[in-house]
mmCIF file of C-alpha atoms and ligand atoms in Angstrom:
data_model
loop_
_atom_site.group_PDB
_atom_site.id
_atom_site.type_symbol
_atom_site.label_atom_id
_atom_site.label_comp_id
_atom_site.label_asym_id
_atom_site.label_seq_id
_atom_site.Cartn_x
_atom_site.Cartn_y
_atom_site.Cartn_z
ATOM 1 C CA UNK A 5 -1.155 8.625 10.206
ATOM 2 C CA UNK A 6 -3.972 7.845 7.821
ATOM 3 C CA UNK A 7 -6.958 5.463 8.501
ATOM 4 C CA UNK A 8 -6.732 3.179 5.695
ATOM 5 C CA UNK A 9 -8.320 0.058 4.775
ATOM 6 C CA UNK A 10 -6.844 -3.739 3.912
ATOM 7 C CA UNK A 11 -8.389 -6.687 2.686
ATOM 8 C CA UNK A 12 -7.231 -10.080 4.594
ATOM 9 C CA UNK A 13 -8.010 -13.647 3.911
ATOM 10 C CA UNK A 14 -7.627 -16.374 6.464
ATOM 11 C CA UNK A 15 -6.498 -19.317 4.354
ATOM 12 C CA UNK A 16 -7.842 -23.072 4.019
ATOM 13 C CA UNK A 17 -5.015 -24.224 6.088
ATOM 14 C CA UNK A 18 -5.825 -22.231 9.289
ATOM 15 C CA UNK A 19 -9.981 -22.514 9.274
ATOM 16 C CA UNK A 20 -9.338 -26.483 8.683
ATOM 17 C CA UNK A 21 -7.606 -26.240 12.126
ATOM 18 C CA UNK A 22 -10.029 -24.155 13.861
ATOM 19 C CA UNK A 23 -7.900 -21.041 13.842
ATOM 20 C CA UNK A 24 -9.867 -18.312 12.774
ATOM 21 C CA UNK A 25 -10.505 -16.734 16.112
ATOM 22 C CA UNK A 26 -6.962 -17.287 17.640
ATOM 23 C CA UNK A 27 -5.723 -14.807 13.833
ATOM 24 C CA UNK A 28 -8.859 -12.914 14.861
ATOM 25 C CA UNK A 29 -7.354 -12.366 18.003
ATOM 26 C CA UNK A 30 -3.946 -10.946 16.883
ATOM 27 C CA UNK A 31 -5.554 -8.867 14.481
ATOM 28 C CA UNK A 32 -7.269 -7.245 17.155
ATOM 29 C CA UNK A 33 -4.405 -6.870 19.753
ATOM 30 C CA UNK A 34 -2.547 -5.034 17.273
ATOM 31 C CA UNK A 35 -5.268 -2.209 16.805
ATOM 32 C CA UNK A 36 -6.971 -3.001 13.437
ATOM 33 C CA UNK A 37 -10.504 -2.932 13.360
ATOM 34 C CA UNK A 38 -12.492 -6.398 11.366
ATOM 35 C CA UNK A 39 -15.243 -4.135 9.642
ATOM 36 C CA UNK A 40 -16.254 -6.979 7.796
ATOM 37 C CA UNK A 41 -15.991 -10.434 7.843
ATOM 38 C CA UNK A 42 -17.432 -13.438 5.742
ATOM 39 C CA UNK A 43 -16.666 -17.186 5.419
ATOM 40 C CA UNK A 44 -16.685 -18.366 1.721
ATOM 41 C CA UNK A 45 -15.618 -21.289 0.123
ATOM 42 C CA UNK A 46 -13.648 -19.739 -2.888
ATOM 43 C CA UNK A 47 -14.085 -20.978 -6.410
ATOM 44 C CA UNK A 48 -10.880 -21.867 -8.351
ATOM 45 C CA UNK A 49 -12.429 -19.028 -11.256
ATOM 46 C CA UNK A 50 -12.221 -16.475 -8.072
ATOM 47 C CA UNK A 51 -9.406 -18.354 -6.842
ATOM 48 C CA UNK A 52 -7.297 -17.229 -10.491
ATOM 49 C CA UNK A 53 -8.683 -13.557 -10.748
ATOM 50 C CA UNK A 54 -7.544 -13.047 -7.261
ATOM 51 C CA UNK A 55 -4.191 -14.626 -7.583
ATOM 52 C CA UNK A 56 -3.774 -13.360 -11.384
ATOM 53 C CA UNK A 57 -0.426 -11.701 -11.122
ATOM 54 C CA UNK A 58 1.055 -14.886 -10.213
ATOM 55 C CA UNK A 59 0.083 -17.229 -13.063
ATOM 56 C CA UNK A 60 3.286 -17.252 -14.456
ATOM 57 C CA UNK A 61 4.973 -18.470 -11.406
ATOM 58 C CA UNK A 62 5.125 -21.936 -10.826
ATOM 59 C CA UNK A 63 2.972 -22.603 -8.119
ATOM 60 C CA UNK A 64 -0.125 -21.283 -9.774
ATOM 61 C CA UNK A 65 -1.704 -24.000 -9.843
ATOM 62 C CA UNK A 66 -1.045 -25.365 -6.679
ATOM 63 C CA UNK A 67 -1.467 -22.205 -5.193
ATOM 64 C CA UNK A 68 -5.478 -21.672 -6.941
ATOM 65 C CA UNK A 69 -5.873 -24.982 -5.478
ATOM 66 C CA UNK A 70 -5.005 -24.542 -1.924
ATOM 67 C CA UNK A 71 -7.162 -21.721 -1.819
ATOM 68 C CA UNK A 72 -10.354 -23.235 -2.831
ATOM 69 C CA UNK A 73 -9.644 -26.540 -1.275
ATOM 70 C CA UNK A 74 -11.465 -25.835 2.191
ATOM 71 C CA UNK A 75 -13.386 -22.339 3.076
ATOM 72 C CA UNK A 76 -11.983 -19.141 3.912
ATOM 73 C CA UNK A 77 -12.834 -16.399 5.741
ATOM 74 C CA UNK A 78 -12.577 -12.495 3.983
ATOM 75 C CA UNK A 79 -12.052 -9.396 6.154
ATOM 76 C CA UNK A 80 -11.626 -6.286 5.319
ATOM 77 C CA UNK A 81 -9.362 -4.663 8.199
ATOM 78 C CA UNK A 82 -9.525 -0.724 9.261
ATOM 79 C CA UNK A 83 -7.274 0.982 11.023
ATOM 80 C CA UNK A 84 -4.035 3.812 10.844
ATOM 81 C CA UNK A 85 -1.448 2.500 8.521
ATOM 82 C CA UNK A 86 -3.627 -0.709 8.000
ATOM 83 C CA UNK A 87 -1.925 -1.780 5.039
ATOM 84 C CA UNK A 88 1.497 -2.095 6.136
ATOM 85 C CA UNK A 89 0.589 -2.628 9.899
ATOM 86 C CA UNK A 90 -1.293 -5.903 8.600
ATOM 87 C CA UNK A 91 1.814 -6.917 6.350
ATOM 88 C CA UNK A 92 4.153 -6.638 9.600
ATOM 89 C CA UNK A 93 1.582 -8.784 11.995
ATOM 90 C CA UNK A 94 1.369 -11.149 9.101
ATOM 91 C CA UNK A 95 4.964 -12.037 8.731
ATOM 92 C CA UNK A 96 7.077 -12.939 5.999
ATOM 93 C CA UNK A 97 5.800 -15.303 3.513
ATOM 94 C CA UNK A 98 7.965 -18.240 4.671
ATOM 95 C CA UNK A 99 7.144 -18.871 8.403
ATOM 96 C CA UNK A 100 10.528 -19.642 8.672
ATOM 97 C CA UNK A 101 11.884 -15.936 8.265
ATOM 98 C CA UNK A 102 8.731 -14.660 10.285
ATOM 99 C CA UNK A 103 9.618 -12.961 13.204
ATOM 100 C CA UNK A 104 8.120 -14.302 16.586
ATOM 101 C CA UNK A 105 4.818 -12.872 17.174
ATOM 102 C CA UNK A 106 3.590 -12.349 13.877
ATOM 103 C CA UNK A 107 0.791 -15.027 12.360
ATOM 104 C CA UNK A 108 2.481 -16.912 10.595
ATOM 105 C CA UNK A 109 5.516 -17.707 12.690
ATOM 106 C CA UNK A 110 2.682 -18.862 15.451
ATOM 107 C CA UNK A 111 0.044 -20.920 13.194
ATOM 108 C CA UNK A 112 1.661 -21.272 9.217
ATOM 109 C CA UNK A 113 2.592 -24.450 7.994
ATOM 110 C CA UNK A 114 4.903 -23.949 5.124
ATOM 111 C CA UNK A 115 5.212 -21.171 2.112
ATOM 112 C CA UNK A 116 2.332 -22.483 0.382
ATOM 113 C CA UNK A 117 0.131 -23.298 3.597
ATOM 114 C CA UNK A 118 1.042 -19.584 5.258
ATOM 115 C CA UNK A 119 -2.531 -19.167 6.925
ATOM 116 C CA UNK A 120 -2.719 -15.547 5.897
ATOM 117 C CA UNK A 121 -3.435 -13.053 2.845
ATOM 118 C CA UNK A 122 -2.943 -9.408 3.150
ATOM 119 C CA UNK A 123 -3.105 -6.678 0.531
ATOM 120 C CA UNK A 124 0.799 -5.127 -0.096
ATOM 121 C CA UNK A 125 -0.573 -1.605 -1.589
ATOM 122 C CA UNK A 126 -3.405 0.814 -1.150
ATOM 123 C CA UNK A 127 -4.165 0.102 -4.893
ATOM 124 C CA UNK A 128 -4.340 -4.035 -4.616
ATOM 125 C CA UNK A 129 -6.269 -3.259 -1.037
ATOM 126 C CA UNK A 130 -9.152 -1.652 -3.244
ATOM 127 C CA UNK A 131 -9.068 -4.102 -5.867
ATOM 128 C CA UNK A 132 -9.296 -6.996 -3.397
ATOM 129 C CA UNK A 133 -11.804 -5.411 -1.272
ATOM 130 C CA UNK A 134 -14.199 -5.045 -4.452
ATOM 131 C CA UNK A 135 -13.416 -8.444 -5.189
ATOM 132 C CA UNK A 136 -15.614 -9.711 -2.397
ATOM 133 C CA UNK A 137 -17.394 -6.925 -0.452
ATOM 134 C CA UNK A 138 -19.821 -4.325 -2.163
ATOM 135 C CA UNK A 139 -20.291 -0.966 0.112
ATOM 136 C CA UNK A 140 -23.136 -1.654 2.489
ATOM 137 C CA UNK A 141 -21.143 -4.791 3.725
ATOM 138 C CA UNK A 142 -18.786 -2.604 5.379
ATOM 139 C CA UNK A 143 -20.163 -1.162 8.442
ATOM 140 C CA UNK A 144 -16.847 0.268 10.326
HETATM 141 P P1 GDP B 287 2.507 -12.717 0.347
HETATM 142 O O1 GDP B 287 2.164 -11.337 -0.184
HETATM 143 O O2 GDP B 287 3.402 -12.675 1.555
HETATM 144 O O3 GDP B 287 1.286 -13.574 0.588
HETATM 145 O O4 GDP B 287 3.396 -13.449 -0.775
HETATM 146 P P2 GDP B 287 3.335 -13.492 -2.380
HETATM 147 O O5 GDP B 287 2.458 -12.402 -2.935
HETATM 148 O O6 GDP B 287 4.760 -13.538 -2.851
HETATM 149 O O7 GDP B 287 2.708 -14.908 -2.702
HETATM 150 C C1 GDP B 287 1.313 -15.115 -2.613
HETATM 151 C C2 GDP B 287 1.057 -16.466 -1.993
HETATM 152 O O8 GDP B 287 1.504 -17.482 -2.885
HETATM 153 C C3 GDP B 287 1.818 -16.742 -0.700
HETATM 154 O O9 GDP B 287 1.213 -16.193 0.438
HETATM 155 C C4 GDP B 287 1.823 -18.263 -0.671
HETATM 156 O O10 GDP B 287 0.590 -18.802 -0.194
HETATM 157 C C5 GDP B 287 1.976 -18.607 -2.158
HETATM 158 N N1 GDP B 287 3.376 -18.835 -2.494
HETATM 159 C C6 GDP B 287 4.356 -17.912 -2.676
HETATM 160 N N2 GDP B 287 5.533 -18.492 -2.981
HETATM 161 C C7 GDP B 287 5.285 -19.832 -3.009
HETATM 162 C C8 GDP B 287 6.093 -20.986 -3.280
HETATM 163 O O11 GDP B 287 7.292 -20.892 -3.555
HETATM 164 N N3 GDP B 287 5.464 -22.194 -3.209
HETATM 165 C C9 GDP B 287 4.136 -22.317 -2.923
HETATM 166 N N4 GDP B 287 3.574 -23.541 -2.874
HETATM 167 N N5 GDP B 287 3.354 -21.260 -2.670
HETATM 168 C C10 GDP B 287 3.909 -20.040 -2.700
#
């Protein structure tokens, strides 16, 4: 299996309700590595770029808003299979199909409020990782 990276956001709705080491926590127990870490409040003009490929859906805007409505905190994750290993301790994107264990069945709110980002290709995890980290801010 190759060591890959993923980028990961912990959403307004979970560091509002103090939840950013209880994710942390998960992450961890299921083997990937936080190489880097930062808590940002996101701007709604990083907030569009990031979320670009959904501006024709209709929860754009609500969705741009959310994510600059309280700060956030940007990982990049490291570990084998990282990209799909993160999308399985995630959950599915409603917490109500997530299956027990994963981070969003345990802390999401709704399908808008779903406490967790993380990247679904090796492409979109590059991307997203230049989006907000520059080289020397990963350290492994
Ligand atoms: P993900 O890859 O599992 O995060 O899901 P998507 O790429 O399909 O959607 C991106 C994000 O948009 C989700 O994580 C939600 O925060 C939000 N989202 C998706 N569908 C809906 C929806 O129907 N309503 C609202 N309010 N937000 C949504």
């Amino acid at each position: 299996m190759a060591t890959e990276r993923t980028f990961s956001i912990i959403k307004p709705d979970a560091t509002r309700r103090n939840l950013t080491g209880a994710i942390n926590a998960v992450i961890e127990k299921a083997g990937l590595r936080i190489v880097a870490q930062r808590r940002i409040l996101m701007t709604q003009a990083e907030a569009k770029i990031f979320y670009a490929v959904h501006k024709e859906r209709p929860f754009y805007g609500e969705l741009v808003e959310m994510m600059s409505s309280a700060p956030v905190v940007v990982q990049v994750l490291e570990g084998d299979n990282a990209i799909a290993k993160y999308r399985e301790v995630m959950g599915a994107t409603n917490p109500a199909n997530a299956a027990e264990g994963t981070i969003r069945k345990s802390f999401a709110l709704s399908m808008g409020e779903n406490s967790v980002h993380g990247s679904d290709s090796p492409d979109n995890a590059a991307a997203e990782i230049a989006q907000f980290f520059c080289g020397n801010d990963i350290v492994g």
